[in-house]
Coordinates of C-alpha atoms in Angstrom, one line a residue:
X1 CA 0.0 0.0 0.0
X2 CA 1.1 3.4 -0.9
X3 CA 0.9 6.8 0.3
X4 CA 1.5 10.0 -1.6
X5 CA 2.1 12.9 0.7
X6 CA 1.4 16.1 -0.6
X7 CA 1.9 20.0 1.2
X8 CA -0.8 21.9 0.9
X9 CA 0.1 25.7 -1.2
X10 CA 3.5 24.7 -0.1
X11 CA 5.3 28.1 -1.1
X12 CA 2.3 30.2 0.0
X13 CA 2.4 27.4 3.4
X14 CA 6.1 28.4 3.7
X15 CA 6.1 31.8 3.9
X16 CA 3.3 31.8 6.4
X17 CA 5.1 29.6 8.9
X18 CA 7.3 33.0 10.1
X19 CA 4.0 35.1 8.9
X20 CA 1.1 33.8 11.3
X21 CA -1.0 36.9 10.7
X22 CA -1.2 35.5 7.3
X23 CA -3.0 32.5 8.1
X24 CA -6.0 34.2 6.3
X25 CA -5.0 36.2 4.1
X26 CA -5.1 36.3 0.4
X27 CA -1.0 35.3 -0.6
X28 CA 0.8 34.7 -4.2
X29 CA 3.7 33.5 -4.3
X30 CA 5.9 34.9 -7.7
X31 CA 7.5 33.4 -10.5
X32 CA 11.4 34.5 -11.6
X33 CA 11.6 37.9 -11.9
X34 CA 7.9 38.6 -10.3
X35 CA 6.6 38.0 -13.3
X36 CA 3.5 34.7 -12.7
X37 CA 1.6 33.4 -10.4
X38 CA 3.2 30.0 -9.2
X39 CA 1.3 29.5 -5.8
X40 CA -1.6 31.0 -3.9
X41 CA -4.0 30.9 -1.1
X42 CA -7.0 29.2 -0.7
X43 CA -8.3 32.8 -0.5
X44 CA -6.8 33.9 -3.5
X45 CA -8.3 30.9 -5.1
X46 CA -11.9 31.8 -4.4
X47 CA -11.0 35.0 -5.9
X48 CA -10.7 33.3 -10.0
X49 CA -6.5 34.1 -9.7
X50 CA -5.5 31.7 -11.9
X51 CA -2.0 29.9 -12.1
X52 CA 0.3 31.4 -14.2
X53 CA -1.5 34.9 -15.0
X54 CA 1.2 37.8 -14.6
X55 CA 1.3 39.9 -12.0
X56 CA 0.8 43.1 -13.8
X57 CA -2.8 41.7 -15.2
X58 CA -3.7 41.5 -11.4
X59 CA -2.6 44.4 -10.0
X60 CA -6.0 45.9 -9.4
X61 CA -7.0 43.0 -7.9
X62 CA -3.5 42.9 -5.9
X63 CA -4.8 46.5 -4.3
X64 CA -8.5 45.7 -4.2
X65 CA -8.1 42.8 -1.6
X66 CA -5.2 43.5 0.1
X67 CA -3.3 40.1 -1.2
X68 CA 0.0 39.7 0.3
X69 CA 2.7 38.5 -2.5
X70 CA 6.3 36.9 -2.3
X71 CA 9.2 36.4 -4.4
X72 CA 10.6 33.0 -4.7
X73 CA 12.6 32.2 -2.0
X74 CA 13.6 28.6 -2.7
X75 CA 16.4 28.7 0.0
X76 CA 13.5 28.8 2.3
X77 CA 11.2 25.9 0.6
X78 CA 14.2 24.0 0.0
X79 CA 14.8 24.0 3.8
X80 CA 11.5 23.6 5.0
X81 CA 11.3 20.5 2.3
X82 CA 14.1 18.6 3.6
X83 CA 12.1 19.0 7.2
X84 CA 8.8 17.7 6.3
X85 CA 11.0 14.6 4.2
X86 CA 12.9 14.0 7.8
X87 CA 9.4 13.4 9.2
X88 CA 8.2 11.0 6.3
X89 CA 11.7 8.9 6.6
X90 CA 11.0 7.8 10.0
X91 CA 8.1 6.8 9.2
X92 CA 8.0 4.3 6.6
X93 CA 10.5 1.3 5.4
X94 CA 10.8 3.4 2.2
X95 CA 10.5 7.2 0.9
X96 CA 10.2 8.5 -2.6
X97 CA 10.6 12.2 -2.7
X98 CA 8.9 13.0 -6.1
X99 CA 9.0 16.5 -5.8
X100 CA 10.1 19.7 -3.3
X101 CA 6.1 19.4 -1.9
X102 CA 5.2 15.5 -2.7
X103 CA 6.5 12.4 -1.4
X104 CA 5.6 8.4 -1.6
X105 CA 5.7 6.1 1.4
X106 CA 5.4 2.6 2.2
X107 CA 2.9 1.5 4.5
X108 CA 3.0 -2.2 4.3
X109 CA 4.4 -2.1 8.0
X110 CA 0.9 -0.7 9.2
X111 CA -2.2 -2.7 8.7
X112 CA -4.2 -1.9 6.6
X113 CA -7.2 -1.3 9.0
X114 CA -5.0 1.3 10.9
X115 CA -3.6 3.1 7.7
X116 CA -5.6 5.9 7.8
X117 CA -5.4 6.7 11.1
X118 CA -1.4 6.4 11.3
X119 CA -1.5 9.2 8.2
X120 CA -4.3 11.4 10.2
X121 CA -1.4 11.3 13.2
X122 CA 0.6 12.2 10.5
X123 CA -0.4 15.3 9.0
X124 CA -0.9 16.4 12.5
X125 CA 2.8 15.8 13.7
X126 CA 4.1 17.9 10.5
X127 CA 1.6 20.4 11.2
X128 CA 2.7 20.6 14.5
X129 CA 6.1 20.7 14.2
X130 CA 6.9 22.4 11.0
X131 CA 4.0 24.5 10.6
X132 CA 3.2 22.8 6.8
X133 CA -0.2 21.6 6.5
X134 CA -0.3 18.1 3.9
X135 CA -3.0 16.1 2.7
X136 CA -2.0 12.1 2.3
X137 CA -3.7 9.6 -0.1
X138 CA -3.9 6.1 0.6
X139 CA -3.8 3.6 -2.2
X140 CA -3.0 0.6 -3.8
X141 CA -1.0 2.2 -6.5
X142 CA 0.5 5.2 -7.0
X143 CA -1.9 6.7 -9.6
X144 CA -4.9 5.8 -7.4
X145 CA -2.8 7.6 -4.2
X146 CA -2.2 10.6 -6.4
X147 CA -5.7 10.8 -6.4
X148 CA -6.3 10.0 -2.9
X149 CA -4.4 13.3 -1.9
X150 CA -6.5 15.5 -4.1
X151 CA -9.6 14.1 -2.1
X152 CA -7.9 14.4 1.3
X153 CA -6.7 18.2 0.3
X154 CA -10.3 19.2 -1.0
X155 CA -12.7 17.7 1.4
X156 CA -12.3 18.6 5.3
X157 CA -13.6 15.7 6.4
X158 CA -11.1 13.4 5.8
X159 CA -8.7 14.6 8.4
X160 CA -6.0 15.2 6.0
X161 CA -6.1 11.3 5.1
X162 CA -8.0 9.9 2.2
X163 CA -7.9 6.1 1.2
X164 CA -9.0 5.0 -2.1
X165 CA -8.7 0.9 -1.2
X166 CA -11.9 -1.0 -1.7
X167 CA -13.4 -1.7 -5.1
X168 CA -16.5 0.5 -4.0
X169 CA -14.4 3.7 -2.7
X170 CA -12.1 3.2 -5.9
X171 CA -15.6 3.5 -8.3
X172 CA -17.1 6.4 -6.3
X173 CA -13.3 8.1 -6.4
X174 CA -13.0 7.6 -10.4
X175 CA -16.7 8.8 -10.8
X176 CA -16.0 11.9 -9.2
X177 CA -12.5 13.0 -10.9
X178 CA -12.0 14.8 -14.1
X179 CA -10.4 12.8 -16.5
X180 CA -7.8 15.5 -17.3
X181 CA -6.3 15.3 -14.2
X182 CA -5.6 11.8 -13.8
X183 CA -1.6 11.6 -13.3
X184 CA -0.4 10.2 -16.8
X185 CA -3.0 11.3 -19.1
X186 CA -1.4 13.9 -21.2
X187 CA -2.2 16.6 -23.7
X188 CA -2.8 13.8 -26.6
X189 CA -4.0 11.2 -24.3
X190 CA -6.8 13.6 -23.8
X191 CA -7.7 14.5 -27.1
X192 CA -8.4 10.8 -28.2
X193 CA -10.7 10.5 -25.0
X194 CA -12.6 13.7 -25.2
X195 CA -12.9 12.3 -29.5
X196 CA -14.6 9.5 -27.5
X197 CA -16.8 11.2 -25.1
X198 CA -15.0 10.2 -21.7
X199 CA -14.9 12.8 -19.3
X200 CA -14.5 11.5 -15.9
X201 CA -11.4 8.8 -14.7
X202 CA -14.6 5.8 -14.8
X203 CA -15.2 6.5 -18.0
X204 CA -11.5 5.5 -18.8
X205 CA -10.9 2.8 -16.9
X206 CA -14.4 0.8 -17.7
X207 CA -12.7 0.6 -21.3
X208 CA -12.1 -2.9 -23.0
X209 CA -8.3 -3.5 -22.0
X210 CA -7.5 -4.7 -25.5
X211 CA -8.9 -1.2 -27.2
X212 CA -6.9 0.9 -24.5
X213 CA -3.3 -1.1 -25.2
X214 CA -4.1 -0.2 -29.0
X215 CA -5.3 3.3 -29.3
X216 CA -3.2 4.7 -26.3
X217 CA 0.1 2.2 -26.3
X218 CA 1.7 1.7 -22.9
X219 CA 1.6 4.3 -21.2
X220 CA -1.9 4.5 -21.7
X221 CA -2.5 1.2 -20.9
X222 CA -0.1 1.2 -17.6
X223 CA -2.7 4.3 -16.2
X224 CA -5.5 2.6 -17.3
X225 CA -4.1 -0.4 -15.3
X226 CA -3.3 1.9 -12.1
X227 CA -6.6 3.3 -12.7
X228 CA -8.1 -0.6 -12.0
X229 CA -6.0 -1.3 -9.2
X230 CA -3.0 -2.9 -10.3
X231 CA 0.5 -1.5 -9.2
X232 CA 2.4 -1.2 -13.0
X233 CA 4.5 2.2 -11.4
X234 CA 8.0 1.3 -9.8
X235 CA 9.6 3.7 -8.2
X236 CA 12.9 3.6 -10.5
X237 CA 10.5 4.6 -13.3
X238 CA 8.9 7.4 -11.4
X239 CA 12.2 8.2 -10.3
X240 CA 14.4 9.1 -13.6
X241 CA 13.9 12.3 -15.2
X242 CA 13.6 12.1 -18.6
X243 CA 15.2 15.8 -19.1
X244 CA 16.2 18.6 -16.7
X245 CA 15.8 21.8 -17.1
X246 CA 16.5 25.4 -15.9
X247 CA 15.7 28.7 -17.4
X248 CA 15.2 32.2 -16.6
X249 CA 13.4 35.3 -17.3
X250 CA 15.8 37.9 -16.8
X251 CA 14.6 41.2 -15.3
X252 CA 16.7 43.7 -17.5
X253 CA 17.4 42.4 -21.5
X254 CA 21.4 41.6 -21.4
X255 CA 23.4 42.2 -24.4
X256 CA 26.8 41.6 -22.8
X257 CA 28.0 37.9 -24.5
X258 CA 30.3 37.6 -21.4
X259 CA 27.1 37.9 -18.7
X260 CA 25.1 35.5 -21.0
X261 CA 28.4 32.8 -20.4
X262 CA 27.9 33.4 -16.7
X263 CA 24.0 32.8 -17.0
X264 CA 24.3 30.0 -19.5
X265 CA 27.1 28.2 -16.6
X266 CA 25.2 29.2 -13.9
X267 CA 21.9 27.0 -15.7
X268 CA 24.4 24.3 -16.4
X269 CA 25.6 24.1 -13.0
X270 CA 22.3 23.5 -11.5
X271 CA 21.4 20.9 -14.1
X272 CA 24.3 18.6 -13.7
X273 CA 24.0 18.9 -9.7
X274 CA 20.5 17.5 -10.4
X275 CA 21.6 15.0 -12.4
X276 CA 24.6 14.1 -9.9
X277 CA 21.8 13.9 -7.3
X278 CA 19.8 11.2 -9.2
X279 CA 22.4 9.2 -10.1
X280 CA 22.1 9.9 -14.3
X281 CA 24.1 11.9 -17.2
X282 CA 23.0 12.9 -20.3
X283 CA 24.0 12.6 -23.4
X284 CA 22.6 15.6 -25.3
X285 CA 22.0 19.4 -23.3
X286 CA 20.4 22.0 -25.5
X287 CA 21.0 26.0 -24.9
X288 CA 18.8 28.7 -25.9
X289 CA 18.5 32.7 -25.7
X290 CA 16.2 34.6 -27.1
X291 CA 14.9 38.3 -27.1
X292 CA 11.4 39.3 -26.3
X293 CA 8.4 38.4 -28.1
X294 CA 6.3 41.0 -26.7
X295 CA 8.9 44.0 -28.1
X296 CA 7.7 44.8 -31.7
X297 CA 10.5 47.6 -31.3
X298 CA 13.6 45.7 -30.9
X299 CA 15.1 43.2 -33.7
X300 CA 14.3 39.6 -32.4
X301 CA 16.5 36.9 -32.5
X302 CA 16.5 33.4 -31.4
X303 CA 19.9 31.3 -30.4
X304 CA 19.4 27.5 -30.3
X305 CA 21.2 24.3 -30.3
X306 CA 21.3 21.1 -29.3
X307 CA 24.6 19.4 -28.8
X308 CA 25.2 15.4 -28.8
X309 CA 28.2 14.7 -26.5
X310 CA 31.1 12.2 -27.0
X311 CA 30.0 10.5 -24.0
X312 CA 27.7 10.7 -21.4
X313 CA 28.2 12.8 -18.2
X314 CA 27.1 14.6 -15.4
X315 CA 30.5 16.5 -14.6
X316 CA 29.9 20.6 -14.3
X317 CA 33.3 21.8 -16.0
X318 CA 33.0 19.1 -18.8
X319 CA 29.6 20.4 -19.5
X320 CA 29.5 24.0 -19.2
X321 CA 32.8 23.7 -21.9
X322 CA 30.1 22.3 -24.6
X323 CA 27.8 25.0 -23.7
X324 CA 30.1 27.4 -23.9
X325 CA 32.0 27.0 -26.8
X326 CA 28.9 26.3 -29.0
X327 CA 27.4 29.8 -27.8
X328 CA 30.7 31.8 -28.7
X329 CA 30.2 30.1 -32.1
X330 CA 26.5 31.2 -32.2
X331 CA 26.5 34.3 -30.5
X332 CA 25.1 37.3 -32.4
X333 CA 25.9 40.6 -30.8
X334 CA 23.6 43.8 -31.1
X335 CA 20.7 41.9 -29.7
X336 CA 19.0 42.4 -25.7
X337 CA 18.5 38.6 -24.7
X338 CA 15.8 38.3 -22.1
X339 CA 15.4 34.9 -21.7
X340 CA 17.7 31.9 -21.4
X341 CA 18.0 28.5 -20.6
X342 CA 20.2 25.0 -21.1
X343 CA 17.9 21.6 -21.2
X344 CA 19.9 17.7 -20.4
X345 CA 18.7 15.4 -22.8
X346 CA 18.9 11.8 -23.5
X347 CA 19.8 10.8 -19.3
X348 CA 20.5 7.8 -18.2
X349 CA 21.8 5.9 -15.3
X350 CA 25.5 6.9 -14.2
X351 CA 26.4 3.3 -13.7
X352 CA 26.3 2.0 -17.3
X353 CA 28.3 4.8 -19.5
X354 CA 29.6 3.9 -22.4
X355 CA 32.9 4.9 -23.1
X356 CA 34.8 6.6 -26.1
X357 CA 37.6 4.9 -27.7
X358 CA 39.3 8.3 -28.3
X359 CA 37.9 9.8 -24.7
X360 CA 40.8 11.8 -23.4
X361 CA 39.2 13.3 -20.6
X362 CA 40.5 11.9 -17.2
X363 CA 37.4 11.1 -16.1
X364 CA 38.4 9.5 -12.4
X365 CA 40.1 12.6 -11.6
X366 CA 37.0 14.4 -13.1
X367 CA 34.7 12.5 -10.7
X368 CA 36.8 12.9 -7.8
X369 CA 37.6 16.7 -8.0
X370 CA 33.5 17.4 -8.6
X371 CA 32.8 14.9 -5.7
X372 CA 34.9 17.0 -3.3
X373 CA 33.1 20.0 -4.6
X374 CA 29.9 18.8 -4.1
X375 CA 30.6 17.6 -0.5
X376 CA 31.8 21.3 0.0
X377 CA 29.0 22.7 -1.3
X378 CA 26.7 20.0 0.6
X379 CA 28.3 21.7 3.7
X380 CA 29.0 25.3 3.3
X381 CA 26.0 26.3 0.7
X382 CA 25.8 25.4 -2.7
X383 CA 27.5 28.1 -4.0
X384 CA 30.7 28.0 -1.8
X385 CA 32.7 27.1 -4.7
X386 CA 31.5 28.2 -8.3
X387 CA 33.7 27.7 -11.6
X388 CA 35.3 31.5 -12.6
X389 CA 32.7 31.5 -15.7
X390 CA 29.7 31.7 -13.5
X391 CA 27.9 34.5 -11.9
X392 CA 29.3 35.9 -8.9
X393 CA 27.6 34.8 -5.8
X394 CA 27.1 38.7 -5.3
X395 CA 25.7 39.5 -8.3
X396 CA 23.1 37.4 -8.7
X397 CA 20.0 39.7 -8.3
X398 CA 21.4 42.0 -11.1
X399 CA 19.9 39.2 -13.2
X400 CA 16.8 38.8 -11.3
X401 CA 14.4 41.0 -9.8
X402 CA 12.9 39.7 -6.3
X403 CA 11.6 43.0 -4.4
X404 CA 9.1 41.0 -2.6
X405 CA 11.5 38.6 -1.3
X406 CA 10.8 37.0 2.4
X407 CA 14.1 36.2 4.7
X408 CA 16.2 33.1 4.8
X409 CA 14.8 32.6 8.2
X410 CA 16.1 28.9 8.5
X411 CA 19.1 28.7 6.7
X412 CA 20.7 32.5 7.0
X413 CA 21.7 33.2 10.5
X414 CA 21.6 37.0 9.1
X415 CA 17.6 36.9 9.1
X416 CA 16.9 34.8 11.7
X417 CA 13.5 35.4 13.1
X418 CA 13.5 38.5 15.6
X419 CA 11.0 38.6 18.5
X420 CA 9.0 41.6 20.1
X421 CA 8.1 41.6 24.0

């Protein structure tokens, strides 16, 4: 049996943990550069604020109902992440953080007649001692759990904890969710089931098994399999990222080639620690930089490419040399670039790389020198040591613009909370 862990408006949840008088108030939480909407309030919910919409088309709004919004402070999720995972890991033979706010346990050490009750106790201990509220879904798959949490998060009555194990709870549950957003039923998954009238996740799974594993191939199939119970999902598969990613919105246009390198390492950097953290290299990374589409006045140009390595890695300097060299190639100069971003293709495990014949990189010396770095980094902040080619640690914000950012309360000793007699 499964359990999928999910916070509750976790940015918006952060920031009210050192913000009590927030509890009811209307709060967004802001994309890069202030720019979106990436999390908000139950309050500011209720008021239509859609996900995604830019600020500046809700600024009336912003001053009509006194909603309260934050710049991305990921040092501060990041933290209060790693917190709410402590809690999970001592609580279940195995843990699957899936992302910064969602998590998979284990419960095959509880029975099942006490499930939900151990995940009501729960959500009350990391309520009570992180200050994140989390709704948990109980299931026999991961699919069906995913689900689960959605019911747990909408419906007060649940207690935080919603199990979707019997064959009549499992019908009910599928007859009451849109199809659309079933985990694992895409963009085109969608279109061939709204071209055949199914709208709700029973609609889907009461198809002939045959016709789904022919019109909608494996993947397909596998969800429609979740869908009836059956565990198809390991974790290794949910696991491996497919492609990693990091861009940015930048809040002045740059022209400079040489602040572009920095950006473009910087973006590299963070990918290849990500993949280092799974366990995978890629084999492909693609760069881009572009100007904006929403300046008629300026000339537009668009920088792309996608490079195919020798062989496969996760090493920062090895990669950030690719990206590099290519852009210098490609660079165009009398442009304002104001957006950027470098993409890892084509990742796989780090334990079966296939070597070049005329590889001559010293890759064990490679490994060791970014292992030490790492560890250094792991200890000191992960920008203690940076290659010469990124951004200085101090200059950061001249590429991004954060002037509603909250403190580092956890992890800076700087802004540490201060308290008022």
């Amino acid at each position: 049996m499964y359990a999928l862990v999910d916070c509750n408006n976790f940015f918006v949840s952060c920031e009210r943990v050192f913000r009590p008088d927030l509890q009811k108030q209307p709060v967004v939480v802001l994309s890069g550069n202030d720019g979106c909407v990436v999390a908000r309030s139950n309050e500011v919910k209720q008021l239509g604020i859609k996900m995604g919409v830019p600020l500046f088309e809700i600024k009336h709004l912003v001053k009509q109902y006194g909603i309260v919004c934050f710049s991305s402070n990921f040092s501060l999720y990041g933290d209060l992440s790693n917190r709410v995972m402590s809690i999970l890991s001592a609580h279940t033979e195995r843990l699957y953080q899936y992302s910064i706010d969602e998590a998979f346990l284990l419960l095959d050490h509880v029975a099942e007649a006490e499930q939900k009750t151990y995940c009501e106790q729960l959500v009350k201990k990391i309520q009570k001692g992180i200050g994140i509220p989390v709704s948990i879904g109980i299931a026999p798959t991961k699919t069906l759990a995913k689900m689960a949490s959605k019911f747990a998060k909408k419906y007060p009555g649940y207690k935080g904890a919603c199990g979707i194990i019997s064959r009549e709870q499992r019908e009910k549950a599928l007859a009451l969710f849109p199809l659309e957003d079933v985990w694992g039923i895409g963009r085109q998954t969608m279109k061939k089931c709204q071209q055949l009238g199914l709208t709700t996740a029973l609609d889907f799974a009461q198809l002939n098994e045959v016709f789904v594993r022919n019109l909608f191939n494996l993947p397909g199939w596998r969800t429609w399999r979740e869908l009836n119970g059956y565990d198809e999902i390991t974790f290794s598969e949910v696991e491996a990222k497919q492609s990693i990613a990091q861009t940015r919105t930048f809040a002045q246009a740059i022209s400079d080639r040489g602040m572009l390198e920095k950006c473009l390492a910087d973006f590299v950097s963070s990918c290849a620690s990500k993949l280092r953290q799974q366990h995978s290299v890629c084999k492909q990374i693609l760069f881009f930089a572009e100007t904006s589409r929403f300046r008629l006045d300026e000339p537009i140009c668009f920088l792309h490419r996608t490079i195919t390595l020798p062989t496969a890695t996760s090493n920062t300097t090895e990669l950030i040399g690719y990206v590099i060299s290519h852009f210098r190639k490609d660079f165009r100069p009398g442009y304002a670039f104001k957006r950027a971003g470098v993409i890892c293709l084509s990742i796989t495990p780090d334990s079966g790389v296939q070597q070049s014949l005329f590889d001559d990189r010293d890759r064990l010396r490679d490994n060791r020198l970014q292992q030490v770095i790492d560890k250094v980094n792991s200890q000191y902040g992960k920008r203690a040591i940076t290659l010469a080619v990124q951004i200085p640690t101090g200059n950061i914000e001249q590429v991004s613009k954060r002037e509603h950012l909250s403190p580092c309360y956890s992890t800076n000793i700087r802004d540490i909370i201060t308290l008022k007699c």
